[in-house]
Backbone as a chain_set.jsonl record, in Angstrom:
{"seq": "XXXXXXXXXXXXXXXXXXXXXXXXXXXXXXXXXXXXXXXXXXXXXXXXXXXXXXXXXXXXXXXXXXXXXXXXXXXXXXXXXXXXXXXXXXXXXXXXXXXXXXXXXXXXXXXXXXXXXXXXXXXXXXXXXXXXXXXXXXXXXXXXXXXXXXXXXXXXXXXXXXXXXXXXXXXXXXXXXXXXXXXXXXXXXXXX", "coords": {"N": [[0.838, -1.178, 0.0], [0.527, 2.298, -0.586], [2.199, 5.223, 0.816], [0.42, 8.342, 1.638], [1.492, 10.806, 0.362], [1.109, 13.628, -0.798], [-0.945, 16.112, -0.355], [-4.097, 17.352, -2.163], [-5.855, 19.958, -1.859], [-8.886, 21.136, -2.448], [-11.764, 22.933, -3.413], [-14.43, 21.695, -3.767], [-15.935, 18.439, -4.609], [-16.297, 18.924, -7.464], [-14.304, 19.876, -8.271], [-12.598, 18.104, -6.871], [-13.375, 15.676, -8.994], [-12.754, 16.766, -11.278], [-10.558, 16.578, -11.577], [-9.264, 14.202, -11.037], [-10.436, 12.741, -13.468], [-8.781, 14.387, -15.407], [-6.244, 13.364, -14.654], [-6.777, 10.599, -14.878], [-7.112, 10.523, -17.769], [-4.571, 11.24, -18.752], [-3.508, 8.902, -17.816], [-2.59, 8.399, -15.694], [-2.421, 7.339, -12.501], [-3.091, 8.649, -9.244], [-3.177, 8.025, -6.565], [-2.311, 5.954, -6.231], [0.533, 6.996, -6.634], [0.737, 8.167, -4.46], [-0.516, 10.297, -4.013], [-3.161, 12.053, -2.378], [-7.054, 13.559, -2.761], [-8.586, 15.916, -1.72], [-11.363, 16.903, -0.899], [-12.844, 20.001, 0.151], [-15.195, 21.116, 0.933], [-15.717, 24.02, 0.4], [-13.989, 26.806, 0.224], [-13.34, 28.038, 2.69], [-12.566, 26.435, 4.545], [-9.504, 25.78, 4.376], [-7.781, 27.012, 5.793], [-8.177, 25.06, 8.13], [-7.516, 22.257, 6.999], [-4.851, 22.621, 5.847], [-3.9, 22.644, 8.157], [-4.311, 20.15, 9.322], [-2.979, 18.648, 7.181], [-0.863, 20.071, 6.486], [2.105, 21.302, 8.021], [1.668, 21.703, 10.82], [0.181, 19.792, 11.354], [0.097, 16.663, 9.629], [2.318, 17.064, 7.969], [2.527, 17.45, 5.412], [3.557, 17.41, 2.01], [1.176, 19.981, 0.331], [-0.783, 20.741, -2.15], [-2.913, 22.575, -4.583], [-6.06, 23.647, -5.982], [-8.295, 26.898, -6.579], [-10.465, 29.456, -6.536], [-10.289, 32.704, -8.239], [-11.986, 34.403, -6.941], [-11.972, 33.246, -4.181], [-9.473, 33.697, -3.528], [-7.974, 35.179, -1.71], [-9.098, 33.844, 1.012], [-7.585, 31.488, 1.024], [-4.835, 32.682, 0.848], [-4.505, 33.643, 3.384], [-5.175, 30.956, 5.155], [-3.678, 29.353, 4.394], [-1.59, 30.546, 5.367], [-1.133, 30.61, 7.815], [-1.197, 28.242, 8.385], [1.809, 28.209, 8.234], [2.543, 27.89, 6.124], [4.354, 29.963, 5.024], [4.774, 33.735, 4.873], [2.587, 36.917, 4.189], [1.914, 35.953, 1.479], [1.787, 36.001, -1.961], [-0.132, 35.805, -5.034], [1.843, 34.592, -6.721], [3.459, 33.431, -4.897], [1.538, 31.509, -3.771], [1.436, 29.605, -6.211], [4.476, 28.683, -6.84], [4.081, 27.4, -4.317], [2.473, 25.328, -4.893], [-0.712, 25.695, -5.374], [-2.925, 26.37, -7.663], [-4.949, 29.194, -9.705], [-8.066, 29.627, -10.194], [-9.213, 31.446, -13.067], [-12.527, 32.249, -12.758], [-13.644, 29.846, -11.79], [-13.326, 26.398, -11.872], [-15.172, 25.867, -13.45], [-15.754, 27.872, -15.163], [-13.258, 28.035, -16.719], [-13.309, 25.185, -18.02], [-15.269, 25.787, -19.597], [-14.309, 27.817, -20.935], [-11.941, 26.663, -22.594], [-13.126, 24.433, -23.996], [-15.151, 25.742, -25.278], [-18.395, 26.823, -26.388], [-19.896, 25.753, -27.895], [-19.188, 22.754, -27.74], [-19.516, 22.465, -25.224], [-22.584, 22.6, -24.87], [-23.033, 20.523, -26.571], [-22.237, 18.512, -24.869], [-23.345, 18.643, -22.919], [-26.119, 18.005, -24.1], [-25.568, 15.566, -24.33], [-25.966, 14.66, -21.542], [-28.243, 14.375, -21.228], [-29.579, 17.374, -20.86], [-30.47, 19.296, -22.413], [-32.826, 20.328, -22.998], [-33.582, 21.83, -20.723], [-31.254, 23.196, -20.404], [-31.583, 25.064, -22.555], [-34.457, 25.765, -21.485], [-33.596, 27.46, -19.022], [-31.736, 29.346, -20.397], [-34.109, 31.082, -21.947], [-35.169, 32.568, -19.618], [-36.26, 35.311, -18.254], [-33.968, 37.015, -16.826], [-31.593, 35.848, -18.154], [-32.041, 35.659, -20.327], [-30.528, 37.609, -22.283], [-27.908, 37.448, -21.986], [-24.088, 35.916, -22.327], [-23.512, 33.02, -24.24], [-21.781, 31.293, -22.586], [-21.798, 32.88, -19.984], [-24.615, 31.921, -19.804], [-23.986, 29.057, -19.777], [-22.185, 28.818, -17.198], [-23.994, 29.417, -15.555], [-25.773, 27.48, -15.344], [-24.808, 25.178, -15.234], [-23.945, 25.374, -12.408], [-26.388, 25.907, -10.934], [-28.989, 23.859, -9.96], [-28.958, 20.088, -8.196], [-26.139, 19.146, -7.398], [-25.297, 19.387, -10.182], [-22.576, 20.377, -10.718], [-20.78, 18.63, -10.098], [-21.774, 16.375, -11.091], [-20.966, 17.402, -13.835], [-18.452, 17.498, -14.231], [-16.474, 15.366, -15.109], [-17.666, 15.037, -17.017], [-17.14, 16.996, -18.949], [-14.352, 17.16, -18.562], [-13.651, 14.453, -20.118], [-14.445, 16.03, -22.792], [-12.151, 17.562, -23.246], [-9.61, 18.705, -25.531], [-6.559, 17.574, -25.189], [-4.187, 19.059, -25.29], [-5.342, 21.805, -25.262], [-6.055, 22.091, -22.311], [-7.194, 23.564, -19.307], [-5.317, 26.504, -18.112], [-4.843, 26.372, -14.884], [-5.25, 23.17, -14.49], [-3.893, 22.143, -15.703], [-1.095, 22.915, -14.846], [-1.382, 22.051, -11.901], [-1.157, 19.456, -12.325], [0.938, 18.889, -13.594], [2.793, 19.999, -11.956], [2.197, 17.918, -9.707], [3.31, 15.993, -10.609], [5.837, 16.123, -9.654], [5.83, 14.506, -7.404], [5.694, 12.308, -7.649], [8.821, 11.267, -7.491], [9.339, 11.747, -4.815]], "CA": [[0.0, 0.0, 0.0], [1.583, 3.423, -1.212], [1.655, 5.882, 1.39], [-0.199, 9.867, 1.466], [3.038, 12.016, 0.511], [0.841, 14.611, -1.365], [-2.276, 16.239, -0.433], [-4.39, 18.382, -2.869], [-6.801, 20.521, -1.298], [-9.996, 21.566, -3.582], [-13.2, 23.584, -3.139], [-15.725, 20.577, -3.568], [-16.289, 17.526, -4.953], [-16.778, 18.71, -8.442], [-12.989, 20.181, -8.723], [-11.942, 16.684, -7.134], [-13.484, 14.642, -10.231], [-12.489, 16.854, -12.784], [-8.269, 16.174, -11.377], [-9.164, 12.647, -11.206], [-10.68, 12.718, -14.642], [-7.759, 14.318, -16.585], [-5.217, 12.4, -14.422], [-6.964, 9.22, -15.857], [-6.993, 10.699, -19.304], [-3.247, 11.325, -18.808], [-2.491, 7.758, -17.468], [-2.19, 8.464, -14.101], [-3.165, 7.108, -11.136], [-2.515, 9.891, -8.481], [-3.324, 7.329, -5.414], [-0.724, 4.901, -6.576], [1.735, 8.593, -6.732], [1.047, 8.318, -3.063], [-0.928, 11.868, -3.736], [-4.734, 12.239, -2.453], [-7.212, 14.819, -3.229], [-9.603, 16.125, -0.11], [-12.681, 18.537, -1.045], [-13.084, 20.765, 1.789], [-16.688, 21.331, 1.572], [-15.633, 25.157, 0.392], [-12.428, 27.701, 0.569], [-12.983, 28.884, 3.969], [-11.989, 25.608, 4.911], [-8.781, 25.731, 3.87], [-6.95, 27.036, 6.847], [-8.387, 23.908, 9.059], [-7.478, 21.51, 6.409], [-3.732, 23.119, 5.781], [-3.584, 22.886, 9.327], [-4.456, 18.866, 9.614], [-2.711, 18.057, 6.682], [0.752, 20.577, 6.367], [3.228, 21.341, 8.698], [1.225, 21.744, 11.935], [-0.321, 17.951, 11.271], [0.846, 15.522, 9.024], [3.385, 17.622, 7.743], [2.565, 16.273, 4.011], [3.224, 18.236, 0.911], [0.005, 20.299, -0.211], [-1.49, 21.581, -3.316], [-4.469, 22.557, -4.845], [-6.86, 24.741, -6.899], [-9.055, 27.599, -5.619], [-10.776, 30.289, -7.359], [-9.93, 34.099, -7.753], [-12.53, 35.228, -5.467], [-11.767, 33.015, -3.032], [-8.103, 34.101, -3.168], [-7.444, 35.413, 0.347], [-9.102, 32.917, 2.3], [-6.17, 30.429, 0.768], [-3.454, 33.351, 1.411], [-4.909, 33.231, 5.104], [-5.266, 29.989, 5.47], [-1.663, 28.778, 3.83], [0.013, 31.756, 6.501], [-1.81, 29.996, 9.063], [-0.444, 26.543, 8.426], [2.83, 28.001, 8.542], [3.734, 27.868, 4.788], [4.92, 31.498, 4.372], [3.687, 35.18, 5.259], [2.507, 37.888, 2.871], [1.777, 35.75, 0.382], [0.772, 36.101, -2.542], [-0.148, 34.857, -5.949], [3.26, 33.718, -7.369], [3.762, 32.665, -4.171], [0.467, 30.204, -4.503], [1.728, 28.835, -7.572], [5.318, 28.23, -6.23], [3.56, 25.9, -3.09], [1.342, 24.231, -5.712], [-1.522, 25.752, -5.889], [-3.176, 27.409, -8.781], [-5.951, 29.959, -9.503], [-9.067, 29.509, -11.734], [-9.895, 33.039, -13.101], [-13.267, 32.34, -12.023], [-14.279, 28.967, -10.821], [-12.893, 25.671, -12.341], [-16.36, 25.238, -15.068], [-15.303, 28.892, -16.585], [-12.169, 27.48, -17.315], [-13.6, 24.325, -18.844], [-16.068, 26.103, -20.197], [-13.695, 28.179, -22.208], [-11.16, 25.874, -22.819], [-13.859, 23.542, -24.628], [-15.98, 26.314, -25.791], [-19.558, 26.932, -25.485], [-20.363, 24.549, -28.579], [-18.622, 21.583, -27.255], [-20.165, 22.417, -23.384], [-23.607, 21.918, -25.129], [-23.012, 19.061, -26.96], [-21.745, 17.652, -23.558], [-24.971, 19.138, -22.228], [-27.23, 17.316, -25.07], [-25.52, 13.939, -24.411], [-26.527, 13.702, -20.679], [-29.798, 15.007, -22.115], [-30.467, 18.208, -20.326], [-30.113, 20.347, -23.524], [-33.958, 21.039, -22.886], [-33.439, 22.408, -19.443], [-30.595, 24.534, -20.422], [-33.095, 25.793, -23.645], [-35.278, 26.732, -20.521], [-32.568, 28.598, -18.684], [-31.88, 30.594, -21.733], [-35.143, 32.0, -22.209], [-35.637, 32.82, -18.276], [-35.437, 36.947, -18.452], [-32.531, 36.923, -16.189], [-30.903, 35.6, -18.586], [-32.218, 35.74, -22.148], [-29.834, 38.68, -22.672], [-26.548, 36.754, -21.328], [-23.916, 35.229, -23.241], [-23.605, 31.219, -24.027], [-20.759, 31.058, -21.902], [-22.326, 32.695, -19.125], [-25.518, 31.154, -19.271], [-23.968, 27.911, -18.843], [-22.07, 28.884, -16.253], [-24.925, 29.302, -14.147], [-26.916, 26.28, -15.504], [-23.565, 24.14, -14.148], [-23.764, 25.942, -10.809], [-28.188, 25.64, -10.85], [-29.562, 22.134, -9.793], [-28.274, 20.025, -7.285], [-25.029, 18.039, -8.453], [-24.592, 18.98, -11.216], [-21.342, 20.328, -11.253], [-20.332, 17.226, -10.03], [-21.749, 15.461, -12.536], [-20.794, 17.452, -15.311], [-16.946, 17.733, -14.167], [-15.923, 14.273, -15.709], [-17.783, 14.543, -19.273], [-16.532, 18.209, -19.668], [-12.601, 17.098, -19.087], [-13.584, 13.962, -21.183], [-14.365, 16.704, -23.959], [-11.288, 18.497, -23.845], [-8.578, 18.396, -25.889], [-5.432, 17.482, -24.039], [-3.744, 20.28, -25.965], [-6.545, 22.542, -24.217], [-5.996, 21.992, -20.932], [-7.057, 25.125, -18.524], [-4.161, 26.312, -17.314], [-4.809, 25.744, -13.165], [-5.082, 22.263, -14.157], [-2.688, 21.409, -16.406], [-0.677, 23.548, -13.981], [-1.442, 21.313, -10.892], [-0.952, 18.205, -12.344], [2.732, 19.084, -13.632], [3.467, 20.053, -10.097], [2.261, 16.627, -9.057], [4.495, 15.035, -11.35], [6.968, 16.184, -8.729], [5.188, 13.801, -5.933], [5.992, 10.866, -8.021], [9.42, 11.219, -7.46], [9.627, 12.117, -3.265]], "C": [[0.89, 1.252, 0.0], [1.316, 4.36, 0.333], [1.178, 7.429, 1.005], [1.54, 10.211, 1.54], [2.387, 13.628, 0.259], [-0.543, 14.822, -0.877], [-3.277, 17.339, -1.01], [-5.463, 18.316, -2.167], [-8.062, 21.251, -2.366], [-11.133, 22.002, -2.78], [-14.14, 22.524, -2.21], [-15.395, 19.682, -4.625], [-16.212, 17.854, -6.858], [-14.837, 18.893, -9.029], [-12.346, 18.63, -8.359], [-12.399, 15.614, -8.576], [-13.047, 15.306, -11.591], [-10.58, 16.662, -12.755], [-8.64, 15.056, -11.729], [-8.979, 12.179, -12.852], [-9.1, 13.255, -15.526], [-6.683, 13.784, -15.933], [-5.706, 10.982, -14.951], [-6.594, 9.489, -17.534], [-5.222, 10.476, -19.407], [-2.474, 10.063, -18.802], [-2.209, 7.41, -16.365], [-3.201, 8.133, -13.091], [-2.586, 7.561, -9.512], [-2.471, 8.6, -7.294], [-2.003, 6.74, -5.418], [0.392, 5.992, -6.391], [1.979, 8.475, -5.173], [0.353, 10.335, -2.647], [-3.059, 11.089, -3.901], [-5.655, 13.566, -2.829], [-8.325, 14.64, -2.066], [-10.238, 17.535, -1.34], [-12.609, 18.801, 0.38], [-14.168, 20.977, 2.141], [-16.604, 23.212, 1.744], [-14.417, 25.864, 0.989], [-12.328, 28.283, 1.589], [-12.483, 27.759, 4.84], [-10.866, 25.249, 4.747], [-7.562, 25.727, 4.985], [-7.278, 25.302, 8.042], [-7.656, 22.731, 8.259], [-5.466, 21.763, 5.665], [-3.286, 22.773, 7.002], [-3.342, 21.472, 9.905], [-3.575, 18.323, 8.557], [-0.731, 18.478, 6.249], [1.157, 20.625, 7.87], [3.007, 21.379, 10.35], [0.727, 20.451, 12.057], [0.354, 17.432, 10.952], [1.493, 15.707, 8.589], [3.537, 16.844, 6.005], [3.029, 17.369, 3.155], [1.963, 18.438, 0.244], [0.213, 20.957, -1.407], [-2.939, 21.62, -3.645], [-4.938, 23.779, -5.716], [-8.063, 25.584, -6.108], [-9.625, 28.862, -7.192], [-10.949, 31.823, -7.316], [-10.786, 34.44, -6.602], [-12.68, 34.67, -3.952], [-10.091, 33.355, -2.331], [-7.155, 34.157, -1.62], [-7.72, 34.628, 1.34], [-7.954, 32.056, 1.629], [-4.775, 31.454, 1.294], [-3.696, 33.235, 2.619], [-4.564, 32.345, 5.47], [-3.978, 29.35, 5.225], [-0.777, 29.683, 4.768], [-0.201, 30.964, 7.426], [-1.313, 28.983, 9.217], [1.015, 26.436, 8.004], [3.695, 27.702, 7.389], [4.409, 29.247, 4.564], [4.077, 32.836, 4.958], [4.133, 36.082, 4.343], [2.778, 37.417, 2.099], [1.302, 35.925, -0.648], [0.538, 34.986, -4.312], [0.624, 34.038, -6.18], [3.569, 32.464, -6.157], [3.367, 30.882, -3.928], [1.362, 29.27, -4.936], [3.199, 28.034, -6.929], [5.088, 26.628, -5.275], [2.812, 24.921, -3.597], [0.001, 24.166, -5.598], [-2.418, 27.052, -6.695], [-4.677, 28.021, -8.959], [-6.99, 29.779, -10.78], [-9.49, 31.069, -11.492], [-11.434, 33.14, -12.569], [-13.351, 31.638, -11.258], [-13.882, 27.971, -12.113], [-14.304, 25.342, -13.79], [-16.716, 26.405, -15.523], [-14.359, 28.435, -17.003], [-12.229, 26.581, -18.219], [-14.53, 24.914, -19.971], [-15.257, 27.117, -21.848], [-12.406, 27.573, -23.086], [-12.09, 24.821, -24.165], [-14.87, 24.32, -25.682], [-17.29, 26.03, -26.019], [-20.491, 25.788, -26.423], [-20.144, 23.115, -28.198], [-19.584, 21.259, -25.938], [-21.704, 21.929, -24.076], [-24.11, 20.854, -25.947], [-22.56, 17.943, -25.857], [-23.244, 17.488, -22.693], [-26.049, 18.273, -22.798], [-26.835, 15.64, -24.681], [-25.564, 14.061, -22.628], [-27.786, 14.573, -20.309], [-30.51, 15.929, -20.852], [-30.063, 19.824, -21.18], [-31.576, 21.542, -23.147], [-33.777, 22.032, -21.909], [-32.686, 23.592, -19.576], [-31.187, 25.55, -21.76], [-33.836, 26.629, -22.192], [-34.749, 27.879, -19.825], [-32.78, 29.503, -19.313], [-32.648, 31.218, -22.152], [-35.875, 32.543, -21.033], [-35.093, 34.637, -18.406], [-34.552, 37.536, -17.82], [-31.433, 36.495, -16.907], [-30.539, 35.488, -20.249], [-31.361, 36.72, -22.666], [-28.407, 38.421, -22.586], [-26.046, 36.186, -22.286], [-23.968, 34.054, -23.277], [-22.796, 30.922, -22.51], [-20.903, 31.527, -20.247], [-23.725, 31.866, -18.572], [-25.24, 29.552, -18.506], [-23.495, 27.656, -17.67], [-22.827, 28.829, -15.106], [-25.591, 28.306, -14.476], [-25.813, 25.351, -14.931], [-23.564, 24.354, -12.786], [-25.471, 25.707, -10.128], [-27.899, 23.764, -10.714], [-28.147, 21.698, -8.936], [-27.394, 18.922, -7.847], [-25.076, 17.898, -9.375], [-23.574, 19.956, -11.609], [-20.445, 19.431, -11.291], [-20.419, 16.729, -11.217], [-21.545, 15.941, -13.834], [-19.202, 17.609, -15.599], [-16.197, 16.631, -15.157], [-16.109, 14.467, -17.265], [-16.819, 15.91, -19.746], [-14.915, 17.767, -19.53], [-12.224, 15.714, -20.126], [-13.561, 14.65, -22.919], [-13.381, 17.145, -24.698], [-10.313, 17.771, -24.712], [-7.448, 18.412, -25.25], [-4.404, 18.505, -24.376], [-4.017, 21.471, -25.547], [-6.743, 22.71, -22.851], [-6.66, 23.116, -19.893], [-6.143, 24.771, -17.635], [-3.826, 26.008, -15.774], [-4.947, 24.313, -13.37], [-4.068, 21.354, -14.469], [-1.193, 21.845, -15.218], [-0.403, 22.618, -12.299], [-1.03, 19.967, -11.156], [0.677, 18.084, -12.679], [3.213, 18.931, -12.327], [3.568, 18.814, -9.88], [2.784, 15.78, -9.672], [6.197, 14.659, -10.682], [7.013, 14.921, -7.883], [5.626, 12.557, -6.416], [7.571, 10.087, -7.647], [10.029, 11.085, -5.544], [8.644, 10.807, -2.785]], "O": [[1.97, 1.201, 0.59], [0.26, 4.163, 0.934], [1.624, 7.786, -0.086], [2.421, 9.979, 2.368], [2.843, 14.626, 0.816], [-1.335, 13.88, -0.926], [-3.326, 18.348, -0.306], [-6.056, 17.298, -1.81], [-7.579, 22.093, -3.123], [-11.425, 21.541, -1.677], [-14.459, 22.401, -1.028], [-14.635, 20.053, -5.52], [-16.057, 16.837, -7.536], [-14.282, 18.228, -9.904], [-11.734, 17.983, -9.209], [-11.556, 14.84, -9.032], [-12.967, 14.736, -12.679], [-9.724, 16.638, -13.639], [-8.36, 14.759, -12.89], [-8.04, 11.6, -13.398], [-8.45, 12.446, -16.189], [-5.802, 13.62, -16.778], [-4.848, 10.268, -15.47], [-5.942, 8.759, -18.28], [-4.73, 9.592, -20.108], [-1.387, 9.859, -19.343], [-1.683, 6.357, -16.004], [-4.361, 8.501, -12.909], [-1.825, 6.895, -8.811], [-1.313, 8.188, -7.23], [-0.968, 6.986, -4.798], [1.349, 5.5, -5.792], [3.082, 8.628, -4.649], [0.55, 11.149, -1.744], [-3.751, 10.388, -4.639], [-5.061, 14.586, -3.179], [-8.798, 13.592, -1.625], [-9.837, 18.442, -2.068], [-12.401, 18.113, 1.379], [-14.468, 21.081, 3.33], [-17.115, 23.805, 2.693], [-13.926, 25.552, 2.074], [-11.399, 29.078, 1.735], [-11.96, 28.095, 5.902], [-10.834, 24.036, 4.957], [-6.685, 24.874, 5.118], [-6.346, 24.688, 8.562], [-7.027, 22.056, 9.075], [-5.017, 20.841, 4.984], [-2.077, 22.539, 7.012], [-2.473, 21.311, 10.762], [-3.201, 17.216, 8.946], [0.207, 17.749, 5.924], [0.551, 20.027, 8.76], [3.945, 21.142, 11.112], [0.948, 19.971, 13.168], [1.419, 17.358, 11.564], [2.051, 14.653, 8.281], [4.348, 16.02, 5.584], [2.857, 18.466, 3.688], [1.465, 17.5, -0.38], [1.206, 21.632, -1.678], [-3.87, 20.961, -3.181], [-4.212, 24.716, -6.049], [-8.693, 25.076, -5.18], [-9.237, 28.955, -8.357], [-11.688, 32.284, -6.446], [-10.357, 34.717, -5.482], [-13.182, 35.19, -2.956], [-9.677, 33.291, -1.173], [-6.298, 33.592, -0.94], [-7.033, 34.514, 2.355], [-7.039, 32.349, 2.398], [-3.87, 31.015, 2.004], [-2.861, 32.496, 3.14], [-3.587, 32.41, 6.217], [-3.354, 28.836, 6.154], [0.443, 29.589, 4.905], [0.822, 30.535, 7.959], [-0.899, 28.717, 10.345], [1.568, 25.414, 7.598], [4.889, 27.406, 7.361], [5.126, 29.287, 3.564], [2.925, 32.821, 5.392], [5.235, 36.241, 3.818], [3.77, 37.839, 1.505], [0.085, 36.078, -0.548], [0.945, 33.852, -4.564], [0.415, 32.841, -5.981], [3.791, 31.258, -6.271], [3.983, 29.817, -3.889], [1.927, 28.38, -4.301], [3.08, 26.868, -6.552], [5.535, 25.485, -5.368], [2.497, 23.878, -3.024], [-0.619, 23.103, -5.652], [-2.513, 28.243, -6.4], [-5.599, 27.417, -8.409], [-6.735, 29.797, -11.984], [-9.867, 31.698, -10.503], [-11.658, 34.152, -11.905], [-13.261, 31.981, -10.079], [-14.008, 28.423, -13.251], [-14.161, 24.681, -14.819], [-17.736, 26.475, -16.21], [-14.558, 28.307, -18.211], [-11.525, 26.704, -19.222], [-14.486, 24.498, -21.129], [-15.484, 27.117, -23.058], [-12.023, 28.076, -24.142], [-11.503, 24.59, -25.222], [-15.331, 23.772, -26.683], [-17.532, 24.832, -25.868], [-21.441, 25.133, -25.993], [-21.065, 22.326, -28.405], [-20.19, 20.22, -25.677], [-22.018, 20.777, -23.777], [-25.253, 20.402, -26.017], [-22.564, 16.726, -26.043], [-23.875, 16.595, -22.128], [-26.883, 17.808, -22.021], [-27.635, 14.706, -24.736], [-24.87, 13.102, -22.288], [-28.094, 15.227, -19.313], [-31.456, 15.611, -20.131], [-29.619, 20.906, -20.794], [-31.601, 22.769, -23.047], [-33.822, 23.194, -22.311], [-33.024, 24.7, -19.16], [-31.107, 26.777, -21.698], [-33.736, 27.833, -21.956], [-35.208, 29.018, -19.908], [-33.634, 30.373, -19.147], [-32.246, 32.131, -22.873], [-37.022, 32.963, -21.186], [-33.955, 35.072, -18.585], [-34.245, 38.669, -18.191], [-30.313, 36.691, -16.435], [-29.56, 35.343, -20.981], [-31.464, 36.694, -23.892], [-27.666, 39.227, -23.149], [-26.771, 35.797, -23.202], [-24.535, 33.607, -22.28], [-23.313, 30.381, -21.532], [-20.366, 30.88, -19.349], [-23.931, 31.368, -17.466], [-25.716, 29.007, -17.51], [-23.902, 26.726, -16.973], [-22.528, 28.378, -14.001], [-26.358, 28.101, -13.535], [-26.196, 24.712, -13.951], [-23.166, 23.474, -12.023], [-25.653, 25.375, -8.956], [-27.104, 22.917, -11.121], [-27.037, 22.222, -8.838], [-27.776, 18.006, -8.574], [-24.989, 16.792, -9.907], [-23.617, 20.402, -12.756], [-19.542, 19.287, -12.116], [-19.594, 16.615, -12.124], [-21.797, 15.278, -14.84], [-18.698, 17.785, -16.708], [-15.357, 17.053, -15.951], [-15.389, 14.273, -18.245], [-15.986, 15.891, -20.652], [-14.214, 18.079, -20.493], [-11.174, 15.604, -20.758], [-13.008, 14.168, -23.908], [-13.284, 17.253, -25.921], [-10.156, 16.55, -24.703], [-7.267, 19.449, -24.611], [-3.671, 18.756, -23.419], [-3.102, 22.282, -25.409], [-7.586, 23.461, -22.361], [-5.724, 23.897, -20.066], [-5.929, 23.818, -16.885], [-2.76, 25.498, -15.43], [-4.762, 23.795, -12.269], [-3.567, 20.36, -13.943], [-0.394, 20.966, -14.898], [0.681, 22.625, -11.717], [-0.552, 19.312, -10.23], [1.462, 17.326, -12.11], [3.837, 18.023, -11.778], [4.687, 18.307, -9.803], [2.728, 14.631, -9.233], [7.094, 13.835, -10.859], [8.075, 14.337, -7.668], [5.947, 11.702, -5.591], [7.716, 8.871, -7.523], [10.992, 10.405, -5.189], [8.472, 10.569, -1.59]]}, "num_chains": 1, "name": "protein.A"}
């Protein structure tokens, strides 16, 4: 049995299946690396979970993905657990973990583009639904790219469930950069 060397820290559940997902596409089986991935159940959790898992706990190597506007609770929370003070972005990136300009399903979303996202959308047949969206007057005026954004974030699990088909879509060429970004890093972990 391999042991935990690495531990990536994520939002929720939907950012853990879409690592999993393009580490399978890639070949990889992160567990076997001896690297796990923990949802936190949201970025304010970050400091507790830095705190159980870096240098004040288990003293493991962390990484992870977060999203601009949660920014500061991760600079907080990473001072807190004793990785560094006055950190900031670069810094992030350095410790291994990287920033989605918004939220990990804008990234996919533009990475794959908004034709692809609803042909992803049509094959686990809720093309209708997001048709309905789109003509809700909150939104009939919006672009593709936002509408789906919020139809991925609307209803319950399904960003979850749409994390896997959308990094099945991409092109591996395509990557968004916080993930392609994270998984390099953890190419490190294979080695320690």
């Amino acid at each position: 049995m391999i042991d935990t060397r690495t531990v990536v820290l994520v939002e929720g559940a939907s950012d853990k299946s879409a690592i999993e997902a393009l580490a399978g596409r890639r070949g990889r089986n992160l567990a076997a690396e001896g690297i796990s991935l923990e949802a936190m159940g949201g970025a304010t959790n970050i400091g507790t979970y830095a705190g159980r898992f870096g240098p004040p706990g288990r003293n493991l190597r962390l990484a992870g993905l977060y999203d601009v506007g949660e920014e500061d609770d991760f600079l907080r929370g990473l001072e807190r657990a004793g990785l560094g003070s006055d950190l900031r972005r670069n810094d992030l990136e350095a410790l291994g973990f990287f920033v989605c300009v918004a939220d990990l399903e804008d990234e996919l979303i533009r990475a794959l583009g908004t034709a692809t996202v609803e042909r992803v959308v049509d094959a686990e047949g809720e093309l209708r639904s997001f048709r309905t969206l789109q003509k809700q007057p909150a939104w009939r005026g919006g672009t593709t790219h936002d509408q789906l954004r919020r139809f991925m974030g609307a209803g319950s699990g399904r960003k979850i469930r749409y994390a896997a088909p959308l990094v099945a879509a991409l092109d591996l060429d395509r990557v968004p950069r916080p993930l392609d970004m994270l998984l390099d890093h953890l190419s490190g972990s294979r080695s320690r």
